[in-house]
CSV table of C-alpha atoms in Angstrom, one decimal:
chain,number,residue,atom,x,y,z
A,1,MET,CA,-17.7,20.2,-26.0
A,2,ALA,CA,-18.3,22.9,-23.5
A,3,ALA,CA,-17.3,20.6,-20.6
A,4,LEU,CA,-14.1,19.6,-22.4
A,5,LYS,CA,-13.3,23.3,-23.1
A,6,TYR,CA,-13.8,24.1,-19.4
A,7,ALA,CA,-11.5,21.3,-18.4
A,8,GLY,CA,-8.9,22.4,-20.9
A,9,LEU,CA,-9.2,19.2,-22.9
A,10,ASP,CA,-10.3,20.6,-26.3
A,11,ASP,CA,-8.4,22.2,-29.2
A,12,THR,CA,-6.2,19.1,-29.8
A,13,ASP,CA,-5.9,17.4,-33.2
A,14,SER,CA,-5.9,13.8,-31.8
A,15,GLU,CA,-7.5,12.1,-28.9
A,16,ASP,CA,-4.0,10.9,-27.8
A,17,GLU,CA,-2.6,14.4,-27.9
A,18,LEU,CA,-2.0,15.7,-24.4
A,19,PRO,CA,-3.8,18.9,-23.2
A,20,PRO,CA,-1.7,21.9,-22.3
A,21,GLY,CA,0.3,21.5,-19.0
A,22,TRP,CA,0.5,17.7,-19.3
A,23,GLU,CA,3.6,15.6,-19.9
A,24,GLU,CA,4.0,11.9,-20.7
A,25,ARG,CA,6.6,10.0,-18.7
A,26,THR,CA,7.6,6.3,-18.2
A,27,THR,CA,8.6,4.3,-15.1
A,28,LYS,CA,11.7,2.1,-15.0
A,29,ASP,CA,9.7,-0.9,-16.1
A,30,GLY,CA,8.0,0.8,-19.0
A,31,TRP,CA,4.7,1.8,-17.6
A,32,VAL,CA,3.4,5.2,-19.0
A,33,TYR,CA,2.1,7.8,-16.6
A,34,TYR,CA,1.0,11.4,-17.0
A,35,ALA,CA,2.2,14.5,-15.1
A,36,ASN,CA,0.1,17.6,-14.7
A,37,HIS,CA,2.4,20.6,-14.1
A,38,VAL,CA,-0.5,22.9,-13.4
A,39,ASP,CA,-2.1,20.9,-10.6
A,40,GLN,CA,1.2,19.2,-9.7
A,41,LYS,CA,-0.2,15.7,-9.8
A,42,THR,CA,0.4,12.4,-11.6
A,43,GLN,CA,-1.9,9.6,-12.8
A,44,TRP,CA,-1.7,6.4,-14.8
A,45,GLU,CA,-4.7,7.1,-17.1
A,46,HIS,CA,-4.4,9.3,-20.2
A,47,PRO,CA,-6.2,12.6,-19.3
A,48,LYS,CA,-8.4,12.5,-22.3
A,49,THR,CA,-8.9,8.8,-23.3
A,50,GLY,CA,-8.6,7.3,-19.8
A,51,LYS,CA,-6.4,4.5,-21.3
A,52,ARG,CA,-3.4,3.0,-19.6
A,53,LYS,CA,-0.3,2.3,-21.7
A,54,ARG,CA,3.1,0.8,-21.6
A,55,VAL,CA,6.1,1.1,-23.9
A,56,ALA,CA,6.8,-1.9,-26.1
A,57,GLY,CA,10.2,-3.4,-26.9
A,58,ASP,CA,13.7,-2.5,-25.8
A,59,LEU,CA,15.5,0.8,-26.1
A,60,PRO,CA,16.8,1.7,-29.6
A,61,TYR,CA,20.4,0.8,-30.3
A,62,GLY,CA,22.8,3.2,-28.6
A,63,TRP,CA,20.3,4.3,-25.9
A,64,GLU,CA,20.7,3.8,-22.2
A,65,GLN,CA,18.4,4.4,-19.2
A,66,GLU,CA,19.7,6.3,-16.2
A,67,THR,CA,18.3,7.9,-13.0
A,68,ASP,CA,19.0,11.4,-11.7
A,69,GLU,CA,19.5,12.5,-8.1
A,70,ASN,CA,15.7,13.0,-7.7
A,71,GLY,CA,14.9,9.5,-8.8
A,72,GLN,CA,13.5,10.5,-12.2
A,73,LEU,CA,14.4,8.6,-15.3
A,74,PHE,CA,16.4,10.1,-18.2
A,75,PHE,CA,17.7,8.6,-21.3
A,76,VAL,CA,21.2,8.8,-22.9
A,77,ASP,CA,21.7,8.6,-26.6
A,78,HIS,CA,25.4,7.6,-26.9
A,79,ILE,CA,25.4,7.8,-30.7
A,80,ASN,CA,24.3,11.4,-30.9
A,81,LYS,CA,25.8,12.4,-27.6
A,82,ARG,CA,22.5,13.8,-26.0
A,83,THR,CA,20.2,13.2,-23.0
A,84,THR,CA,16.5,13.5,-22.6
A,85,TYR,CA,13.8,12.8,-20.1
A,86,LEU,CA,11.5,11.7,-22.9
A,87,ASP,CA,11.5,7.9,-23.4
A,88,PRO,CA,12.3,7.2,-27.1
A,89,ARG,CA,10.0,4.3,-27.0
A,90,LEU,CA,6.9,6.4,-26.4
A,91,ALA,CA,6.2,6.4,-30.1
A,92,PHE,CA,5.6,2.6,-29.8
A,93,THR,CA,3.3,2.3,-26.8
A,94,VAL,CA,0.6,-0.3,-26.5
A,95,GLU,CA,-2.7,-0.1,-24.7
A,96,ASP,CA,-2.6,-1.9,-21.3
A,97,ASN,CA,-6.3,-2.8,-21.3
A,98,PRO,CA,-7.5,-2.9,-25.0
A,99,VAL,CA,-10.8,-4.4,-24.0
A,100,LYS,CA,-12.7,-2.8,-21.2
A,101,PRO,CA,-14.2,-5.5,-18.9
A,102,ASN,CA,-17.9,-5.7,-18.3
A,103,ILE,CA,-18.2,-3.7,-15.0
A,104,ARG,CA,-20.2,-5.6,-12.4
A,105,GLN,CA,-19.7,-6.5,-8.8
A,106,ARG,CA,-17.8,-9.8,-8.6
A,107,TYR,CA,-17.4,-9.9,-4.8
A,108,ASP,CA,-19.5,-8.9,-1.8
A,109,GLY,CA,-19.3,-9.0,2.0
A,110,ASN,CA,-19.3,-12.8,2.0
A,111,SER,CA,-16.4,-13.2,-0.4
A,112,THR,CA,-13.2,-14.8,1.1
A,113,ALA,CA,-9.6,-14.1,0.2
A,114,MET,CA,-9.3,-17.5,-1.3
A,115,GLU,CA,-12.2,-16.8,-3.6
A,116,ILE,CA,-10.8,-13.5,-4.7
A,117,LEU,CA,-7.4,-15.0,-5.6
A,118,GLN,CA,-8.9,-18.1,-7.3
A,119,GLY,CA,-7.1,-18.8,-10.6
A,120,ARG,CA,-4.2,-16.4,-9.9
A,121,ASP,CA,-0.7,-17.6,-10.0
A,122,LEU,CA,1.5,-15.6,-7.7
A,123,THR,CA,4.7,-17.6,-8.2
A,124,GLY,CA,7.7,-15.4,-8.0
A,125,LYS,CA,5.9,-12.7,-6.0
A,126,VAL,CA,7.2,-11.8,-2.5
A,127,ALA,CA,4.8,-10.4,0.2
A,128,ILE,CA,5.2,-9.2,3.7
A,129,VAL,CA,2.2,-9.3,6.0
A,130,THR,CA,2.4,-7.7,9.4
A,131,GLY,CA,0.4,-9.2,12.3
A,132,ALA,CA,0.0,-12.4,10.2
A,133,ASN,CA,-0.2,-15.0,13.0
A,134,SER,CA,-4.0,-14.5,13.5
A,135,GLY,CA,-7.2,-12.9,12.1
A,136,ILE,CA,-7.2,-10.9,8.9
A,137,GLY,CA,-3.4,-11.1,8.6
A,138,TYR,CA,-3.3,-14.9,8.8
A,139,GLU,CA,-6.0,-15.4,6.2
A,140,THR,CA,-4.3,-12.9,3.9
A,141,ALA,CA,-0.9,-14.6,4.3
A,142,ARG,CA,-2.4,-18.1,3.9
A,143,SER,CA,-4.3,-17.2,0.8
A,144,LEU,CA,-1.2,-15.6,-0.8
A,145,ALA,CA,1.0,-18.5,0.0
A,146,LEU,CA,-1.5,-21.1,-1.3
A,147,HIS,CA,-1.5,-19.2,-4.6
A,148,GLY,CA,2.3,-19.4,-5.0
A,149,ALA,CA,3.6,-16.3,-3.4
A,150,HIS,CA,6.6,-16.3,-1.1
A,151,VAL,CA,5.1,-14.9,2.1
A,152,ILE,CA,6.8,-13.5,5.2
A,153,LEU,CA,4.7,-13.4,8.4
A,154,ALA,CA,6.1,-10.4,10.3
A,155,CYS,CA,4.9,-10.8,13.8
A,156,ARG,CA,5.8,-9.7,17.4
A,157,ASN,CA,5.3,-13.2,18.8
A,158,ARG,CA,7.7,-15.5,17.0
A,159,THR,CA,6.2,-18.6,18.5
A,160,ARG,CA,2.7,-17.9,17.3
A,161,ALA,CA,4.0,-16.9,13.9
A,162,SER,CA,5.8,-20.2,13.6
A,163,VAL,CA,2.6,-22.1,14.5
A,164,ALA,CA,0.8,-20.1,11.7
A,165,VAL,CA,3.6,-21.1,9.3
A,166,HIS,CA,3.2,-24.8,10.1
A,167,GLN,CA,-0.6,-24.5,9.7
A,168,ILE,CA,-0.1,-23.2,6.2
A,169,LEU,CA,2.5,-25.8,5.3
A,170,ASP,CA,0.1,-28.5,6.6
A,171,GLU,CA,-2.3,-27.4,3.8
A,172,TRP,CA,0.4,-27.3,1.1
A,173,HIS,CA,3.9,-28.6,1.9
A,174,LYS,CA,5.4,-26.7,-1.1
A,175,ALA,CA,4.2,-23.3,0.2
A,176,LYS,CA,7.0,-20.7,0.5
A,177,VAL,CA,6.2,-19.1,3.9
A,178,GLU,CA,8.4,-18.1,6.8
A,179,ALA,CA,8.2,-16.1,10.0
A,180,MET,CA,10.3,-13.1,11.0
A,181,THR,CA,10.2,-11.0,14.2
A,182,LEU,CA,8.7,-7.5,14.0
A,183,ASP,CA,7.6,-5.5,17.0
A,184,LEU,CA,6.0,-2.3,15.8
A,185,ALA,CA,6.0,-0.9,19.3
A,186,ALA,CA,9.8,-0.7,19.1
A,187,LEU,CA,11.3,1.3,16.3
A,188,HIS,CA,14.7,-0.5,16.7
A,189,SER,CA,12.8,-3.8,16.0
A,190,VAL,CA,11.4,-2.3,12.8
A,191,GLN,CA,14.9,-1.3,11.8
A,192,GLN,CA,16.2,-4.8,12.6
A,193,PHE,CA,13.4,-6.4,10.6
A,194,SER,CA,14.2,-4.2,7.6
A,195,GLU,CA,17.9,-5.0,7.7
A,196,ALA,CA,17.2,-8.7,8.1
A,197,PHE,CA,14.8,-8.7,5.1
A,198,LYS,CA,17.2,-6.8,2.9
A,199,SER,CA,19.9,-9.3,3.8
A,200,LYS,CA,17.8,-12.0,2.0
A,201,ASN,CA,18.2,-10.1,-1.3
A,202,LEU,CA,14.6,-10.7,-2.2
A,203,PRO,CA,12.3,-8.4,-4.2
A,204,LEU,CA,9.2,-7.1,-2.5
A,205,HIS,CA,6.0,-6.9,-4.5
A,206,LEU,CA,3.4,-6.6,-1.7
A,207,LEU,CA,3.8,-5.0,1.7
A,208,ILE,CA,0.6,-5.4,3.7
A,209,CYS,CA,0.5,-3.2,6.8
A,210,ASN,CA,-2.2,-5.1,8.8
A,211,ALA,CA,-1.0,-5.4,12.4
A,212,ALA,CA,-3.0,-3.3,14.9
A,213,VAL,CA,-4.1,-3.0,18.5
A,214,PHE,CA,-7.5,-1.9,19.7
A,215,ALA,CA,-9.0,-0.8,23.0
A,216,VAL,CA,-5.7,-1.2,24.9
A,217,PRO,CA,-5.0,0.6,28.2
A,218,TRP,CA,-2.8,3.7,28.0
A,219,GLN,CA,0.9,2.9,27.9
A,220,LEU,CA,4.0,4.3,26.4
A,221,THR,CA,6.3,2.4,24.2
A,222,GLU,CA,10.0,2.2,24.8
A,223,ASP,CA,10.2,5.1,22.3
A,224,GLY,CA,8.1,7.3,24.6
A,225,LEU,CA,5.0,7.3,22.4
A,226,GLU,CA,1.4,6.1,23.1
A,227,SER,CA,1.2,2.5,22.0
A,228,THR,CA,-1.9,2.6,19.8
A,229,PHE,CA,-0.5,5.4,17.7
A,230,GLN,CA,2.9,3.8,17.3
A,231,VAL,CA,1.7,0.2,16.6
A,232,ASN,CA,-1.2,1.1,14.3
A,233,HIS,CA,0.5,3.9,12.4
A,234,LEU,CA,4.0,5.1,13.2
A,235,GLY,CA,5.6,1.7,13.2
A,236,HIS,CA,4.2,0.9,9.7
A,237,PHE,CA,5.2,4.4,8.5
A,238,TYR,CA,8.8,3.7,9.5
A,239,LEU,CA,8.7,0.2,8.0
A,240,VAL,CA,7.5,1.6,4.6
A,241,GLN,CA,10.3,4.2,4.6
A,242,LEU,CA,12.9,1.6,5.3
A,243,LEU,CA,11.7,-0.7,2.6
A,244,GLN,CA,10.8,1.9,0.0
A,245,ASP,CA,13.9,1.4,-2.0
A,246,VAL,CA,13.2,-2.4,-2.3
A,247,LEU,CA,9.6,-1.7,-3.3
A,248,ARG,CA,10.8,0.7,-6.1
A,249,HIS,CA,13.4,-1.8,-7.4
A,250,SER,CA,10.6,-4.5,-7.4
A,251,ALA,CA,8.0,-2.4,-9.3
A,252,PRO,CA,5.3,-2.9,-10.2
A,253,SER,CA,4.7,-3.3,-6.5
A,254,ARG,CA,2.1,-2.3,-3.9
A,255,VAL,CA,1.6,-1.1,-0.3
A,256,ILE,CA,-1.7,-2.0,1.4
A,257,VAL,CA,-2.6,-0.2,4.6
A,258,VAL,CA,-5.5,-1.8,6.5
A,259,SER,CA,-7.4,1.1,8.0
A,260,SER,CA,-11.0,1.3,9.2
A,261,GLU,CA,-14.3,3.1,8.6
A,262,SER,CA,-13.9,4.5,12.1
A,263,HIS,CA,-11.3,7.0,10.7
A,264,ARG,CA,-14.4,9.2,9.9
A,265,PHE,CA,-15.3,9.6,13.6
A,266,THR,CA,-12.4,11.8,14.8
A,267,ASP,CA,-10.0,14.6,13.8
A,268,ILE,CA,-6.4,15.4,14.4
A,269,LYS,CA,-6.8,19.2,14.4
A,270,GLY,CA,-6.6,21.3,17.5
A,271,ALA,CA,-8.6,24.4,18.4
A,272,SER,CA,-6.5,26.4,15.9
A,273,GLU,CA,-7.6,24.1,13.1
A,274,LYS,CA,-4.0,23.0,12.6
A,275,LEU,CA,-2.5,19.5,13.2
A,276,ASP,CA,-2.1,19.0,16.9
A,277,LEU,CA,0.6,16.4,17.5
A,278,ASN,CA,-0.5,16.1,21.2
A,279,LEU,CA,-3.7,14.4,19.9
A,280,LEU,CA,-1.7,11.7,18.2
A,281,SER,CA,0.2,10.6,21.3
A,282,PRO,CA,-1.9,11.9,24.2
A,283,SER,CA,-1.1,11.8,27.9
A,284,LYS,CA,-2.8,9.3,30.2
A,285,ARG,CA,-5.3,11.9,31.4
A,286,GLU,CA,-6.4,12.8,27.8
A,287,TYR,CA,-6.4,9.2,26.5
A,288,TRP,CA,-9.6,7.4,25.3
A,289,ALA,CA,-8.9,4.0,23.7
A,290,MET,CA,-11.6,4.2,21.0
A,291,LEU,CA,-10.6,7.7,20.0
A,292,ALA,CA,-6.9,6.8,19.9
A,293,TYR,CA,-7.8,3.9,17.6
A,294,ASN,CA,-9.8,6.1,15.3
A,295,ARG,CA,-7.0,8.7,15.1
A,296,SER,CA,-4.5,6.0,14.2
A,297,LYS,CA,-6.8,4.8,11.4
A,298,LEU,CA,-7.2,8.4,10.1
A,299,CYS,CA,-3.4,8.6,10.0
A,300,ASN,CA,-3.4,5.4,8.0
A,301,ILE,CA,-5.6,7.0,5.3
A,302,LEU,CA,-3.6,10.2,5.1
A,303,PHE,CA,-0.4,8.3,4.9
A,304,SER,CA,-1.6,6.0,2.2
A,305,ARG,CA,-2.8,8.8,0.0
A,306,GLU,CA,0.4,10.9,0.3
A,307,LEU,CA,2.5,7.8,-0.2
A,308,HIS,CA,0.7,7.0,-3.4
A,309,ARG,CA,1.2,10.6,-4.6
A,310,ARG,CA,4.9,10.3,-4.0
A,311,ILE,CA,5.8,6.8,-5.2
A,312,SER,CA,3.3,5.9,-7.8
A,313,PRO,CA,5.4,7.5,-10.6
A,314,HIS,CA,8.0,4.9,-9.6
A,315,GLY,CA,5.7,2.0,-10.2
A,316,VAL,CA,4.6,1.5,-6.6
A,317,MET,CA,0.9,1.8,-5.7
A,318,SER,CA,-0.4,2.5,-2.3
A,319,ASN,CA,-4.0,1.6,-1.2
A,320,ALA,CA,-5.9,1.8,2.1
A,321,LEU,CA,-8.8,-0.4,2.8
A,322,HIS,CA,-11.6,-1.0,5.3
A,323,PRO,CA,-11.9,-4.7,5.9
A,324,GLY,CA,-15.6,-4.6,6.9
A,325,ASN,CA,-17.8,-3.6,9.8
A,326,MET,CA,-17.6,-5.8,12.9
A,327,MET,CA,-15.1,-8.3,11.4
A,328,TYR,CA,-15.0,-11.2,13.9
A,329,SER,CA,-11.3,-11.4,14.8
A,330,SER,CA,-9.3,-11.3,18.0
A,331,LEU,CA,-8.8,-7.5,17.8
A,332,HIS,CA,-11.3,-6.9,20.5
A,333,ARG,CA,-9.6,-9.1,23.1
A,334,ASN,CA,-8.2,-6.3,25.2
A,335,TRP,CA,-11.4,-5.0,26.7
A,336,TRP,CA,-14.3,-7.1,28.1
A,337,VAL,CA,-16.9,-4.5,26.9
A,338,TYR,CA,-15.9,-4.9,23.3
A,339,THR,CA,-15.6,-8.7,23.7
A,340,LEU,CA,-19.2,-8.8,24.9
A,341,LEU,CA,-20.3,-6.5,22.1
A,342,PHE,CA,-18.6,-8.7,19.5
A,343,ALA,CA,-20.1,-11.9,21.1
A,344,LEU,CA,-23.6,-10.4,20.8
A,345,ALA,CA,-23.0,-9.3,17.2
A,346,ARG,CA,-21.3,-12.6,16.2
A,347,PRO,CA,-24.2,-14.0,14.2
A,348,PHE,CA,-24.2,-10.9,12.0
A,349,THR,CA,-20.5,-10.5,11.5
A,350,LYS,CA,-18.2,-11.8,8.8
A,351,SER,CA,-15.8,-14.6,9.9
A,352,MET,CA,-12.2,-15.0,8.9
A,353,GLY,CA,-13.1,-18.0,6.7
């Protein structure tokens, strides 16, 4: 009890009663989340019980759901002529996971995407995978498509993307898979891709930011930015911003950012211990390929965390992942030193299959 008192979770009559400073809210699709006004944070789990809940049934007769200018839901009672931010269905919530699963590790470093998705029906789900014509992106797109999802391969090289599409269709001719052009090194291309996708009037349940470059020589993009930073981070950042409204309208949805464990081996602070923008897009004299890659991956982590904080109340989750040490893909092709290193380590690395 002492620990509960210290955390401010005691002195309530029921385990479902919220501690002081907490508020219960709902998303557009009826998922319950909790806002802590003291720490200014939100979470899906009840602060005391750890349970996840959703509201059951339709709104009562005479009630209507609206959204204010800040994107927050409120409810209008047309019969009694009043409005409230409290969902009237909160009195009738049901537990999302009534039975806690037996916690054990189901997958390990040898698990494949096909094994993880086994038994799942993704029919009706729409996914975008950047850099999906080879490597991790291709295996991800292939696995999603073979489990019923409508998958869009967003790639710089349209020819290679089309080849990847045909390879997937050769495995299953009913797969819903298509290629679209996306060059993350050109912000106008990101904008054009976004507009082209929106013109299809499709939902978006899964946006996988996978494309990346590694160990490339220093060069500036047409936008005047160092290419590793723009391709690995800024291009994806812009893409998510442009598609954020579609993700919200498709909730529950998710953004996956493929980062790397190498994000730990760098910093983006200058001598004054403040963010140094010059480190993100360095000059040729200050450029080191490995360091530029690490910094871009650190940006991925920071972006994913802040994105989740901002949009999770709207039913959109954001996760960053490390795909595995020394994953044997074509990412190392730009520098012979890394190609040699990967060739020597090949027997000990995880393949795409």
